[in-house]
Amino acid sequence: MDADLVLVLDAAAFAADKHRRQRRKDAEATPYINHPLALATILAREGGVTDAEVIAAALLHDTVEDTETTLAELEARFGSVVAAMVAEVTDDKALPKAVRKQLQIAHAAHKSPGAKLVKLADKIANLRDIAASPPADWDQTRKAAYVRWAGEVVAGLRGTNAALEAAFDGAAAALG
Ligand code: ZN
């Protein structure tokens, strides 16, 4: 089988296993794996991204931040390029949430092209989830604050992929 396809399928299977006990925060508590799968689909279908390492990094993007997965584990299984992209999109959970959010804004423009694509898709997927099925305890003010913050992060990612940047703008506009 084509090596790119094997990489992508292996990343999907690995992420599904790592996130198997996690749920999203929406009212239906959607299985967590739907989120990385959404990123990969946005990149491939809407962004026209054909780089299998970027798609694999999207599938794996929350494994280090949100599960016990280590970067060494990713590097051994998926290679240094994929592991480095995941590292670039992983927040340091030792820092307070407000600091992490501020650092996402400050660091966005300095990411590699692949990491910028993953971050764009992440923000698109999150805005669409908030519009379609918001966390039960989020009011309009909280949604608006999230859209504003995501827009500040995406400002540093622009110039990477016009279709994805337009998709983000559409998702932000849909949330008012
Ligand atoms: Zn994510």
mmCIF file of C-alpha atoms and ligand atoms in Angstrom:
data_model
loop_
_atom_site.group_PDB
_atom_site.id
_atom_site.type_symbol
_atom_site.label_atom_id
_atom_site.label_comp_id
_atom_site.label_asym_id
_atom_site.label_seq_id
_atom_site.Cartn_x
_atom_site.Cartn_y
_atom_site.Cartn_z
ATOM 1 C CA MET A 1 0.000 0.000 0.000
ATOM 2 C CA ASP A 2 1.028 3.597 -0.608
ATOM 3 C CA ALA A 3 3.293 4.796 2.235
ATOM 4 C CA ASP A 4 1.385 8.079 2.630
ATOM 5 C CA LEU A 5 -1.886 6.232 3.100
ATOM 6 C CA VAL A 6 -0.300 3.906 5.657
ATOM 7 C CA LEU A 7 1.037 6.922 7.599
ATOM 8 C CA VAL A 8 -2.361 8.640 7.658
ATOM 9 C CA LEU A 9 -4.268 5.495 8.638
ATOM 10 C CA ASP A 10 -1.744 4.649 11.343
ATOM 11 C CA ALA A 11 -2.009 8.190 12.760
ATOM 12 C CA ALA A 12 -5.825 7.937 12.791
ATOM 13 C CA ALA A 13 -5.726 4.565 14.553
ATOM 14 C CA PHE A 14 -3.116 5.771 17.077
ATOM 15 C CA ALA A 15 -5.104 8.938 17.870
ATOM 16 C CA ALA A 16 -8.362 6.966 18.190
ATOM 17 C CA ASP A 17 -6.702 4.680 20.717
ATOM 18 C CA LYS A 18 -5.104 7.519 22.724
ATOM 19 C CA HIS A 19 -8.317 9.565 22.880
ATOM 20 C CA ARG A 20 -10.593 6.536 23.391
ATOM 21 C CA ARG A 21 -11.809 7.561 26.855
ATOM 22 C CA GLN A 22 -12.248 11.276 26.045
ATOM 23 C CA ARG A 23 -15.308 13.194 24.911
ATOM 24 C CA ARG A 24 -15.739 16.702 23.479
ATOM 25 C CA LYS A 25 -17.423 19.348 25.651
ATOM 26 C CA ASP A 26 -20.529 19.670 23.462
ATOM 27 C CA ALA A 27 -23.956 18.757 24.836
ATOM 28 C CA GLU A 28 -23.838 15.334 23.170
ATOM 29 C CA ALA A 29 -20.329 14.552 24.512
ATOM 30 C CA THR A 30 -19.132 13.583 21.035
ATOM 31 C CA PRO A 31 -16.204 11.110 20.964
ATOM 32 C CA TYR A 32 -12.965 13.149 21.009
ATOM 33 C CA ILE A 33 -11.533 11.504 17.877
ATOM 34 C CA ASN A 34 -14.194 13.265 15.773
ATOM 35 C CA HIS A 35 -12.207 16.485 16.347
ATOM 36 C CA PRO A 36 -8.819 15.407 14.885
ATOM 37 C CA LEU A 37 -10.678 13.655 12.074
ATOM 38 C CA ALA A 38 -12.470 16.948 11.347
ATOM 39 C CA LEU A 39 -9.116 18.776 11.097
ATOM 40 C CA ALA A 40 -7.712 16.197 8.679
ATOM 41 C CA THR A 41 -10.832 16.412 6.523
ATOM 42 C CA ILE A 42 -10.804 20.229 6.482
ATOM 43 C CA LEU A 43 -7.143 20.227 5.406
ATOM 44 C CA ALA A 44 -7.624 17.666 2.627
ATOM 45 C CA ARG A 45 -11.033 18.673 1.265
ATOM 46 C CA GLU A 46 -11.125 22.415 1.833
ATOM 47 C CA GLY A 47 -7.446 23.319 2.009
ATOM 48 C CA GLY A 48 -6.313 21.027 -0.812
ATOM 49 C CA VAL A 49 -3.482 19.814 1.439
ATOM 50 C CA THR A 50 -1.842 16.677 0.026
ATOM 51 C CA ASP A 51 1.183 16.414 2.362
ATOM 52 C CA ALA A 52 0.559 13.189 4.319
ATOM 53 C CA GLU A 53 2.822 14.346 7.174
ATOM 54 C CA VAL A 54 0.661 17.434 7.695
ATOM 55 C CA ILE A 55 -2.509 15.291 7.677
ATOM 56 C CA ALA A 56 -0.901 12.875 10.157
ATOM 57 C CA ALA A 57 0.150 15.777 12.414
ATOM 58 C CA ALA A 58 -3.463 17.052 12.343
ATOM 59 C CA LEU A 59 -4.735 13.631 13.414
ATOM 60 C CA LEU A 60 -2.177 13.553 16.252
ATOM 61 C CA HIS A 61 -2.299 17.242 17.202
ATOM 62 C CA ASP A 62 -3.940 16.834 20.628
ATOM 63 C CA THR A 63 -2.356 13.530 21.702
ATOM 64 C CA VAL A 64 0.571 15.066 23.597
ATOM 65 C CA GLU A 65 -1.455 17.918 25.113
ATOM 66 C CA ASP A 66 -4.476 15.854 26.151
ATOM 67 C CA THR A 67 -3.269 12.241 26.640
ATOM 68 C CA GLU A 68 -0.194 10.559 28.134
ATOM 69 C CA THR A 69 1.483 10.405 24.689
ATOM 70 C CA THR A 70 5.081 11.690 24.519
ATOM 71 C CA LEU A 71 6.844 13.391 21.624
ATOM 72 C CA ALA A 72 9.455 10.590 21.715
ATOM 73 C CA GLU A 73 6.657 8.081 21.127
ATOM 74 C CA LEU A 74 5.403 10.080 18.143
ATOM 75 C CA GLU A 75 8.897 10.445 16.733
ATOM 76 C CA ALA A 76 9.574 6.694 16.969
ATOM 77 C CA ARG A 77 6.336 5.778 15.243
ATOM 78 C CA PHE A 78 5.679 8.637 12.808
ATOM 79 C CA GLY A 79 9.095 10.253 12.310
ATOM 80 C CA SER A 80 10.721 13.514 13.359
ATOM 81 C CA VAL A 81 8.843 15.774 10.903
ATOM 82 C CA VAL A 82 5.401 14.749 12.185
ATOM 83 C CA ALA A 83 6.553 14.835 15.824
ATOM 84 C CA ALA A 84 8.018 18.333 15.375
ATOM 85 C CA MET A 85 4.757 19.633 13.884
ATOM 86 C CA VAL A 86 2.774 18.209 16.812
ATOM 87 C CA ALA A 87 5.264 19.808 19.229
ATOM 88 C CA GLU A 88 4.688 23.172 17.570
ATOM 89 C CA VAL A 89 0.928 23.001 18.144
ATOM 90 C CA THR A 90 1.133 21.640 21.701
ATOM 91 C CA ASP A 91 0.505 24.106 24.540
ATOM 92 C CA ASP A 92 2.622 23.867 27.696
ATOM 93 C CA LYS A 93 0.031 22.737 30.223
ATOM 94 C CA ALA A 94 2.312 23.757 33.103
ATOM 95 C CA LEU A 95 1.366 27.363 32.253
ATOM 96 C CA PRO A 96 -1.916 28.997 33.317
ATOM 97 C CA LYS A 97 -4.634 28.904 30.649
ATOM 98 C CA ALA A 98 -4.628 32.678 30.112
ATOM 99 C CA VAL A 99 -0.873 32.619 29.473
ATOM 100 C CA ARG A 100 -1.205 29.696 27.050
ATOM 101 C CA LYS A 101 -3.878 31.577 25.122
ATOM 102 C CA GLN A 102 -1.703 34.682 24.952
ATOM 103 C CA LEU A 103 1.289 32.620 23.765
ATOM 104 C CA GLN A 104 -0.793 31.093 20.951
ATOM 105 C CA ILE A 105 -1.340 34.625 19.642
ATOM 106 C CA ALA A 106 2.321 35.623 20.099
ATOM 107 C CA HIS A 107 3.761 32.464 18.500
ATOM 108 C CA ALA A 108 1.358 31.951 15.575
ATOM 109 C CA ALA A 109 3.345 33.915 13.000
ATOM 110 C CA HIS A 110 6.565 32.051 13.852
ATOM 111 C CA LYS A 111 5.272 28.518 13.245
ATOM 112 C CA SER A 112 6.353 26.313 10.330
ATOM 113 C CA PRO A 113 4.009 26.183 7.304
ATOM 114 C CA GLY A 114 2.740 22.716 8.288
ATOM 115 C CA ALA A 115 2.011 23.749 11.875
ATOM 116 C CA LYS A 116 0.199 26.863 10.603
ATOM 117 C CA LEU A 117 -2.069 24.661 8.472
ATOM 118 C CA VAL A 118 -2.876 22.431 11.457
ATOM 119 C CA LYS A 119 -3.627 25.455 13.645
ATOM 120 C CA LEU A 120 -5.873 27.011 10.981
ATOM 121 C CA ALA A 121 -7.860 23.777 10.678
ATOM 122 C CA ASP A 122 -8.062 23.505 14.484
ATOM 123 C CA LYS A 123 -9.581 26.952 14.826
ATOM 124 C CA ILE A 124 -12.013 26.350 11.927
ATOM 125 C CA ALA A 125 -13.169 23.054 13.470
ATOM 126 C CA ASN A 126 -13.591 24.628 16.907
ATOM 127 C CA LEU A 127 -15.654 27.553 15.585
ATOM 128 C CA ARG A 128 -17.890 25.190 13.607
ATOM 129 C CA ASP A 129 -18.363 22.997 16.691
ATOM 130 C CA ILE A 130 -19.297 26.026 18.788
ATOM 131 C CA ALA A 131 -21.839 27.113 16.158
ATOM 132 C CA ALA A 132 -23.359 23.656 15.647
ATOM 133 C CA SER A 133 -23.214 22.239 19.143
ATOM 134 C CA PRO A 134 -21.761 24.555 21.787
ATOM 135 C CA PRO A 135 -20.693 23.446 25.272
ATOM 136 C CA ALA A 136 -23.835 23.477 27.426
ATOM 137 C CA ASP A 137 -22.523 26.184 29.765
ATOM 138 C CA TRP A 138 -21.338 28.654 27.086
ATOM 139 C CA ASP A 139 -23.404 31.832 26.723
ATOM 140 C CA GLN A 140 -23.154 34.345 23.860
ATOM 141 C CA THR A 141 -20.491 36.393 25.647
ATOM 142 C CA ARG A 142 -18.225 33.380 26.052
ATOM 143 C CA LYS A 143 -18.722 32.380 22.396
ATOM 144 C CA ALA A 144 -17.914 35.919 21.244
ATOM 145 C CA ALA A 145 -14.763 35.982 23.394
ATOM 146 C CA TYR A 146 -13.612 32.685 21.857
ATOM 147 C CA VAL A 147 -14.213 33.961 18.315
ATOM 148 C CA ARG A 148 -12.233 37.120 19.089
ATOM 149 C CA TRP A 149 -9.295 35.176 20.543
ATOM 150 C CA ALA A 150 -9.290 32.654 17.660
ATOM 151 C CA GLY A 151 -9.246 35.590 15.225
ATOM 152 C CA GLU A 152 -6.153 37.014 16.936
ATOM 153 C CA VAL A 153 -4.372 33.651 16.626
ATOM 154 C CA VAL A 154 -5.393 33.279 12.976
ATOM 155 C CA ALA A 155 -4.119 36.799 12.222
ATOM 156 C CA GLY A 156 -0.612 35.378 12.737
ATOM 157 C CA LEU A 157 -1.326 32.409 10.465
ATOM 158 C CA ARG A 158 -2.511 34.335 7.400
ATOM 159 C CA GLY A 159 -0.704 34.045 4.098
ATOM 160 C CA THR A 160 -0.584 30.248 4.485
ATOM 161 C CA ASN A 161 -3.688 28.918 2.688
ATOM 162 C CA ALA A 162 -6.300 31.285 1.221
ATOM 163 C CA ALA A 163 -9.104 28.690 1.172
ATOM 164 C CA LEU A 164 -8.641 27.836 4.841
ATOM 165 C CA GLU A 165 -8.360 31.490 5.844
ATOM 166 C CA ALA A 166 -11.649 32.170 4.020
ATOM 167 C CA ALA A 167 -13.217 29.139 5.743
ATOM 168 C CA PHE A 168 -12.158 30.563 9.105
ATOM 169 C CA ASP A 169 -13.649 33.954 8.251
ATOM 170 C CA GLY A 170 -16.904 32.265 7.213
ATOM 171 C CA ALA A 171 -17.069 30.269 10.429
ATOM 172 C CA ALA A 172 -16.360 33.387 12.512
ATOM 173 C CA ALA A 173 -19.029 35.395 10.660
ATOM 174 C CA ALA A 174 -21.572 32.595 11.194
ATOM 175 C CA LEU A 175 -21.044 32.944 14.953
ATOM 176 C CA GLY A 176 -21.741 36.677 14.808
HETATM 177 ZN ZN ZN B 1 -7.628 20.612 18.532
#
